[in-house]
Amino acid sequence: MSIKVIKEKCTGCKICVKVCPFGAIKVEHKLAVIDLNRCNLCGACVSVCKFQAIILSAPEDLGTRAPKENYRGIWVFGEQKKGIIQPVVFELLGEARRLAEDLKTDVSCVVLGYKIESQQIEELFWRGADKVYLVEAEELYHYQDEPYTEIFVELIKEYKPEILLCGATAIGRSLVSRVAVKIRTGLTADCTGLAIDPETKLLLQTRPAFGGNIMATIVCSDYRPQMATVRHKVMKELPVDKTRKGLIIRKNYDGRLLHSRTKLIDIVEEIGESVNLAEADIIVSGGRGLGRAENFKLIEELAKVLGGAVGASRAAVDSGWIAYSHQVGQTGRTVCPKIYFACGISGQIQHLIGMQSSKIIVAINKDPHAPIFNVATYGIVGDLFEIVPLLTQRFKEVLKK
Amino acid sequence: MRDYLLTEEQRMIQDLARKIAQEKIRPVAAKYDETEEFPWEIMRILAQSDLFGVFIPQEYGGLGGGVLELAIVTEELSRACGGIAVCYAATGLGTYPIILFGNEEQKKKYLPLIASGKKLAAFALTEAGAGSDASAIQTTAEKKGDYYLLNGTKQWITNGGEAEVYTVIALTDRTKGARGATAFILEKGMEGFSFGKKEKKMGIRASATRELIFNNCKVPKENVLGKEGMGFIVAMKTFDVSRPGVAAQAVGIAQGALDLAIEYAKERKQFGQSISSFQGIQFMLADMATSIAAARALIYTVCRAVDRGEKDIAKESAMAKLFASDVCMKVTTDAVQIFGGYGYMRDYPIEKFMRDAKITQIYEGTNQIMRNIIALNLIKETLR
Amino acid sequence: MEIIVCIKQVPDTTEVRIDPQTNTLQREGVASIINPFDMYALEEGIRLKEKYGGKVTVITMGPPQAEEALREAISLGSDEAILITDRALAGSDTWATSLTLAKAIEKIGRFDLIICGKQAIDGDTAQVGPGISAHLNIPQVTYVKKIEEIRILEHQSTGAPEHRAPSTHSAIVRVQRMMEEGYVVMEVPLPCLITVVKEINEPRLPSLKGKLRARNALITKWGIQDLGIDKQDVGLEGSPTRVVRVFSPPPRKGGQILQGNVQEMVEKLVELLKSEIL
């Protein structure tokens, strides 16, 4: 695999310099020069060049490394906590169904756990699964990296799925990273778009990189399964169809695979009854403009009325006004709720990275030049101490009706 | 011309001090100004970064620099907060008597602890009745065999109560006048050594200013700095090398104010345009920047002379302190002016710079005393 | 304690701007920094060394200029630094990257704890840490927000047979792992790998003595041959995934700024959002 510039075609127009995500291209004497130490061979320059002056040669060996045709079907990791299937699983099943239409194949859900109620499994069928692979053992009640990985690897080896989707959750990301290495296949993190290429039938996995500043489409052509994690709230779940039924395939594994060197000692739920950030449809966030910790009460009240979660900017967290687990942004959590309220948040790039894929953004800030207004769907320039309580009161009235 | 011919090491020190000022001090400057708490959190960061060692010889655990390094750090810290910077600089002031006049045992005992930032230092000369007229001090030290008994009260001592190591000037022989004073190293916790209440100040409010009270305070004779009777020489020579530090504090405060003023002038719109497009503002900014550059050049020149070991630098040292502190007062006042009504409000950071600036014209010798020193030296030079 | 910290040099994405005309990333003049999450990993490693003794070895895979990142790590208190650099590594995905780092760690030999940041801010994959532990077949805990304690056990020669990597201690580390709804407390035997989140500590700034040391420190450089890695297993060829298209997301446009007095603006907003909320 190599990349080169065709001197005769290059005009030194510098378009490639601008698109290179790695700063690897310079124009010297009207000729693009690629610094191979920086180049990641991503091909961004190739597609943008108007003169076809950059050539990325394909690997010499395009032969298949795994007999791909033996791999069939789409799998979804059925993440459960304390026996409850997590909502992201339903979204993934919805997406898997759409992909399965294009591939003319079926959708399976893999559930590892202990004494899972049959209604939980039934719901997977209602939500789009054709089959459920169910592995139950006491050791699997709570997630543990090692037994989950080992069993997943066994299942994949035995049943050979073509595609495996998993929620980009704390559990999902840890699990499939390990599984992909053991299986020796590709894994794309945090996808926001999935599609099947009509010609190659490959899974086109699109994800943001560089803090959402660029999007990349990634394929895994030579290895199976094609694995991807998907952010919560990105895919749409299907309407519940209670007439759907499916097949449960129960598997048992011996103690060797169930052994875990890590031990779970305790589970501490901090966010308690209020909604957690990743799952919230509505997030109300506060920033530096709140001035002090006590003023977060305004944010909490609005969130409570709307049934939403409380978020915060880094400035608010660093000032010690609220716990880090509420931080939205580059060094905090990435969220994409239906509605995101940014109150007294100026909109530093670090914050925008974490919330700009929200469907609706409402910004309330006294500074009309605050960058948050550049991304806001609706902006109110004004004093949040006046506006937020009024909003809380009005929503309370409206929602009562 | 960013580096003023600094060496690679000096630039490294400057970069680190700037980073600390920017990332750690700026966000908390307003808090400490408001609460008047002592900024121990920042002192720990400075210690961990080895910044207390920059002016201390290598054989005593320092990095082997001199007053220029001390000035560079003080300046950078002052850009973010003049009050926090003086907690650092006052340790330099309290330590220099030991560097200049301490014997081997004293240096070995105290300098490594100060270089590592484990202990802060302070310098104590001023008393209620002895400000510009330092010779009017009343604190006495009576020799009793192996030790001295100190009695009296020092006033307005920067780092008082927070520092562990103090250089104190006291009279050992009232009859000898200026030659009857002696410098001592005192440690916090010595019997008969206590502190008065913390003063409430106009500016540099992060720093602690207290009385030192000596009530039959027993100080071993090993703690005499230099010789008995050299107290004022210790003080004056210390000031000669420490005044560029105050000057650096002043230039740092001025630079910090100018940085904010430029930023604000670009953002603030009046009459439909940014106020930085008005010549009236532009001329102010240009004058501010020019006087800061001149002050800095003078300070660095004097620092280099001191570090080269030149004697007779009292005049130049006084000039640096005088000029830089006057520049600082003017620049910070103009910066508030550029901010207009907002500048007068405590919500905005700029008025603090003006409050912090004022002390630089007063302490370590008022600017009137500086002019005295300069003039006397000018006349003395013509008599040679 | 022998601690290995894996770091990555990344462009400071907070400085990255989008060119409004071409709608592409302006990468020119953007500073390179140590991935912020790796700074927490480094800090934790250095704190553990200060508490339990031992050594911190920092490793990175990247172009020759990633040496700067290693020097910075030394100025913060790391003892040794290894740069894995080789043209053949260009285009490596997380599979190939974690293989390379795992091979380097095997070459280092004995270690107790590997610490990684939870993810890098340029790729955001969070896959390399778990990938390394999978290659090394050691236990892992991701998203660690606190190391509660390390219990050194009596010296036993045993250790489970699957412990391929030799540890200098027999010890159990107890950590808090961040989850969506709180955290879980876990215990894991050394040697193991953890990835850390921001909450775990506040990274220190470098010291002057550290900076002086870093200037002259020797950086070990390894290529794939030194690690016994086959060219087929790394770089673009050895990477299961491949980027086929890179594009800029459509920029999010600012919407409407509501007008009127406070009452009117609030009323309007409630009206606009009502259908979404109900």
XYZ file of C-alpha atoms in Angstrom, chain A residues 4-376:
373
model
C 2.096 9.141 -4.320
C 1.680 12.447 -6.103
C 1.826 12.475 -9.893
C 4.066 15.445 -10.605
C 2.681 16.038 -14.071
C -0.890 16.350 -12.834
C -0.381 18.302 -9.602
C -0.986 22.040 -9.940
C -0.058 22.956 -6.386
C -3.601 24.137 -5.667
C -3.349 23.191 -1.944
C -6.830 21.729 -1.637
C -5.265 18.510 -0.431
C -3.300 20.430 2.212
C -6.530 21.720 3.654
C -8.352 18.422 3.810
C -5.515 16.362 5.253
C -6.576 15.476 8.791
C -2.990 14.715 9.744
C -1.235 17.822 8.415
C 0.918 15.554 6.292
C 0.867 17.510 3.022
C 2.889 20.563 2.130
C 3.119 22.355 -1.188
C 6.686 23.067 -2.221
C 7.503 24.624 -5.573
C 3.888 24.215 -6.653
C 3.947 20.512 -5.966
C 2.222 18.615 -3.208
C 4.653 16.706 -1.003
C 3.348 14.056 1.369
C 5.166 13.468 4.626
C 4.899 9.712 4.967
C 5.705 9.899 8.654
C 2.496 11.763 9.260
C 0.354 10.250 6.509
C -2.179 7.720 7.656
C -3.139 6.708 4.112
C -6.727 7.712 4.750
C -7.293 8.898 1.190
C -9.006 12.171 2.036
C -6.665 13.967 -0.370
C -7.287 11.462 -3.139
C -11.016 12.038 -3.282
C -10.745 15.823 -3.107
C -8.076 16.261 -5.794
C -9.654 17.723 -8.915
C -6.766 16.620 -11.089
C -6.486 12.988 -9.981
C -2.917 13.796 -9.064
C -2.753 11.638 -5.956
C -2.845 7.883 -6.191
C -3.418 5.546 -3.321
C -2.480 2.109 -4.571
C -4.430 -0.797 -3.251
C -2.743 -3.524 -1.243
C -1.146 -6.111 -3.469
C -3.078 -8.908 -1.892
C -6.800 -8.423 -2.025
C -7.484 -12.081 -1.569
C -9.842 -13.035 1.199
C -8.269 -13.865 4.498
C -11.327 -15.545 5.852
C -13.886 -17.513 3.914
C -16.411 -14.721 4.103
C -19.220 -16.560 2.387
C -19.606 -18.833 5.390
C -20.576 -15.864 7.531
C -24.292 -15.045 7.593
C -26.666 -12.968 9.655
C -26.574 -9.884 11.797
C -25.991 -10.082 15.522
C -26.793 -7.547 18.177
C -25.249 -7.701 21.637
C -28.203 -7.813 24.030
C -26.649 -5.826 26.869
C -28.475 -6.381 30.139
C -28.014 -4.958 33.581
C -29.569 -6.822 36.515
C -31.596 -8.829 34.040
C -33.029 -5.837 32.200
C -32.273 -5.454 28.513
C -30.839 -1.966 27.925
C -32.740 0.426 25.614
C -29.808 0.781 23.196
C -30.362 -2.869 22.260
C -33.816 -2.056 20.827
C -32.339 0.709 18.714
C -29.684 -1.659 17.407
C -32.315 -4.284 16.590
C -34.191 -1.667 14.596
C -31.075 -0.818 12.642
C -30.126 -4.460 12.231
C -33.533 -5.158 10.687
C -33.034 -2.429 8.110
C -29.583 -3.779 7.239
C -30.955 -7.320 7.123
C -33.466 -6.266 4.459
C -30.579 -5.196 2.221
C -28.620 -8.349 2.899
C -31.618 -10.683 2.819
C -30.572 -12.248 6.068
C -31.813 -12.578 9.636
C -31.236 -10.760 12.905
C -30.114 -12.397 16.124
C -29.605 -11.048 19.582
C -27.008 -12.462 21.950
C -27.899 -12.289 25.611
C -25.558 -13.303 28.395
C -26.951 -13.225 31.896
C -28.622 -15.200 34.650
C -32.298 -16.013 35.176
C -33.444 -13.574 32.536
C -37.217 -13.342 32.566
C -38.893 -14.721 29.490
C -40.714 -11.461 28.918
C -37.342 -9.727 28.421
C -36.507 -12.236 25.695
C -39.942 -11.970 24.101
C -39.511 -8.246 23.811
C -36.377 -8.810 21.735
C -38.519 -10.649 19.194
C -41.148 -7.897 19.264
C -38.365 -5.417 18.582
C -37.037 -7.219 15.525
C -34.912 -10.232 16.509
C -35.458 -13.533 14.672
C -33.276 -15.548 17.009
C -31.919 -15.101 20.487
C -28.739 -16.838 21.587
C -29.110 -17.143 25.324
C -26.284 -18.091 27.648
C -27.202 -18.208 31.313
C -24.928 -18.783 34.278
C -24.625 -17.235 37.699
C -21.206 -15.889 36.740
C -22.818 -13.924 33.923
C -25.358 -12.060 36.039
C -23.128 -8.995 36.118
C -20.904 -8.043 33.246
C -17.284 -9.201 33.493
C -14.835 -8.688 30.635
C -13.279 -12.119 30.575
C -16.182 -14.605 30.621
C -18.252 -12.399 28.327
C -15.346 -12.194 25.883
C -14.606 -15.920 25.948
C -18.223 -16.912 25.411
C -18.721 -14.375 22.666
C -15.650 -15.682 20.889
C -16.996 -19.239 21.117
C -20.389 -18.207 19.790
C -18.883 -16.311 16.878
C -16.643 -19.241 15.984
C -19.578 -21.591 16.042
C -22.291 -19.549 14.341
C -20.228 -17.157 12.168
C -22.264 -13.962 11.970
C -21.520 -11.549 9.158
C -22.107 -8.410 11.203
C -22.033 -7.765 14.944
C -23.471 -4.566 16.411
C -23.041 -3.419 19.961
C -24.014 -0.296 21.916
C -21.166 2.142 22.482
C -21.674 1.877 26.226
C -19.085 1.401 28.947
C -19.728 -2.332 28.832
C -20.133 -2.665 25.073
C -16.974 -0.815 24.189
C -14.844 -2.845 26.589
C -16.317 -6.135 25.517
C -16.143 -5.917 21.755
C -12.672 -4.347 21.734
C -11.462 -7.504 23.395
C -13.561 -9.807 21.242
C -12.332 -8.217 18.001
C -8.718 -8.782 18.943
C -9.313 -12.409 19.874
C -11.238 -13.109 16.671
C -8.815 -11.000 14.634
C -11.346 -8.857 12.913
C -12.114 -5.198 12.431
C -14.086 -3.041 14.825
C -15.337 0.473 14.235
C -16.157 2.524 17.295
C -19.020 4.857 17.907
C -20.724 4.715 14.521
C -23.393 7.263 13.751
C -24.381 5.793 10.395
C -24.535 2.262 9.000
C -25.425 1.132 5.510
C -24.855 -1.763 3.136
C -22.873 -1.022 -0.008
C -25.173 -2.111 -2.840
C -22.348 -3.624 -4.886
C -19.925 -5.158 -2.452
C -22.528 -5.833 0.226
C -19.998 -4.559 2.740
C -21.091 -2.741 5.880
C -20.330 0.972 5.457
C -19.587 2.279 8.914
C -19.600 6.047 9.291
C -18.288 7.728 12.405
C -17.068 11.109 13.571
C -13.378 11.666 14.293
C -11.295 14.597 15.466
C -13.952 15.548 17.944
C -16.672 15.498 15.307
C -14.807 17.783 12.940
C -14.627 15.158 10.236
C -16.596 12.062 9.353
C -14.995 8.877 8.114
C -16.562 5.899 6.412
C -14.848 2.655 7.287
C -15.129 -0.855 5.902
C -13.830 -4.201 6.993
C -13.565 -6.107 3.742
C -11.417 -9.118 4.516
C -12.330 -10.212 8.007
C -15.526 -11.396 9.641
C -17.630 -10.507 11.438
C -17.747 -6.826 10.614
C -18.064 -5.287 14.045
C -19.286 -1.852 15.067
C -20.327 -0.052 18.213
C -23.117 2.452 17.841
C -23.933 5.452 19.940
C -27.072 5.487 21.945
C -29.960 7.530 20.523
C -28.572 7.489 16.999
C -30.556 4.593 15.549
C -34.312 4.261 15.557
C -36.061 1.421 17.290
C -38.934 -0.338 15.505
C -42.486 -0.083 16.702
C -43.257 -2.988 19.026
C -44.868 -5.858 17.148
C -46.262 -8.277 19.725
C -47.158 -10.835 17.068
C -43.514 -11.442 16.199
C -42.003 -14.628 17.512
C -38.588 -16.170 17.241
C -36.267 -18.951 18.114
C -34.344 -19.201 21.380
C -31.040 -21.035 21.157
C -29.735 -21.841 24.609
C -26.057 -22.509 25.076
C -24.121 -23.706 28.077
C -20.413 -23.438 28.677
C -18.204 -25.037 31.224
C -16.563 -23.303 34.158
C -13.282 -22.720 32.383
C -14.845 -20.112 30.109
C -16.790 -18.578 32.961
C -13.726 -17.847 35.051
C -12.979 -14.192 35.684
C -9.806 -12.844 37.158
C -11.513 -9.529 37.875
C -14.028 -9.619 40.698
C -17.021 -7.376 41.061
C -17.190 -6.132 44.634
C -19.914 -3.531 44.666
C -22.304 -1.550 42.474
C -22.857 2.046 43.428
C -25.637 3.901 41.677
C -25.006 7.592 41.910
C -27.433 9.210 39.608
C -30.209 7.305 41.320
C -33.738 8.027 40.326
C -32.970 10.810 37.852
C -32.330 9.840 34.262
C -28.774 9.134 33.201
C -27.190 11.386 30.610
C -26.647 8.797 27.915
C -30.269 7.748 27.872
C -31.962 11.073 28.427
C -34.244 12.474 25.757
C -33.903 15.887 27.303
C -30.809 17.311 28.949
C -30.649 20.611 30.776
C -27.076 21.798 31.217
C -25.592 24.638 33.204
C -22.277 26.393 32.836
C -20.131 29.167 34.184
C -23.020 31.602 33.870
C -24.644 29.992 36.915
C -22.030 31.636 39.099
C -22.226 29.217 42.015
C -23.118 25.683 43.014
C -26.467 26.560 44.629
C -27.751 27.940 41.332
C -27.707 24.465 39.819
C -31.023 24.111 41.594
C -32.573 26.145 38.754
C -31.217 23.651 36.241
C -32.358 20.663 38.287
C -35.866 22.043 38.611
C -36.259 22.537 34.878
C -34.827 19.075 34.209
C -37.215 17.549 36.712
C -40.272 19.156 35.153
C -39.191 17.930 31.716
C -38.207 14.459 32.938
C -34.685 15.119 31.729
C -31.144 14.751 33.003
C -28.797 17.411 34.336
C -25.638 18.173 32.403
C -22.837 20.632 32.955
C -20.004 22.325 31.151
C -16.422 21.696 32.109
C -16.196 25.154 33.679
C -18.997 24.261 36.086
C -17.458 20.897 36.953
C -13.978 22.341 37.414
C -15.413 24.984 39.722
C -16.687 22.159 41.883
C -20.370 23.054 41.466
C -21.405 19.591 40.260
C -19.897 16.102 39.927
C -17.797 15.108 36.944
C -20.319 12.441 35.948
C -22.530 15.289 34.694
C -19.887 16.779 32.420
C -20.789 17.000 28.744
C -18.030 17.556 26.230
C -14.721 16.324 25.014
C -13.382 15.183 28.368
C -16.832 14.300 29.652
C -19.682 12.493 27.970
C -20.920 12.740 24.421
C -24.694 13.016 24.326
C -27.357 13.330 21.680
C -30.743 13.928 23.242
C -33.819 15.215 21.454
C -33.524 18.537 23.227
C -30.427 20.020 24.814
C -30.750 23.161 26.925
C -27.478 25.069 27.342
C -27.933 27.605 30.129
C -25.102 30.022 30.802
C -22.765 27.957 28.618
C -20.687 29.986 26.202
C -20.088 27.069 23.834
C -16.359 26.370 23.843
C -15.411 23.890 21.147
C -14.764 21.226 23.819
C -18.379 21.480 24.905
C -19.835 21.596 21.397
C -18.043 18.358 20.530
C -20.069 16.587 23.171
C -23.545 17.836 22.315
C -23.734 19.192 18.787
C -25.479 16.125 17.409
C -28.499 16.811 19.624
C -31.680 17.166 17.592
C -32.690 20.523 19.054
C -30.344 22.821 20.927
C -31.727 25.642 23.042
C -29.214 28.252 24.178
C -29.817 30.747 26.947
C -26.987 33.207 27.437
C -26.628 36.879 28.226
C -23.793 37.357 25.743
C -25.246 37.652 22.223
C -21.827 36.801 20.763
C -21.457 33.523 22.656
C -20.476 30.763 20.192
C -23.262 28.553 21.526
C -25.694 30.580 19.419
C -23.917 29.396 16.258
C -25.193 25.878 16.856
C -28.424 26.637 18.681
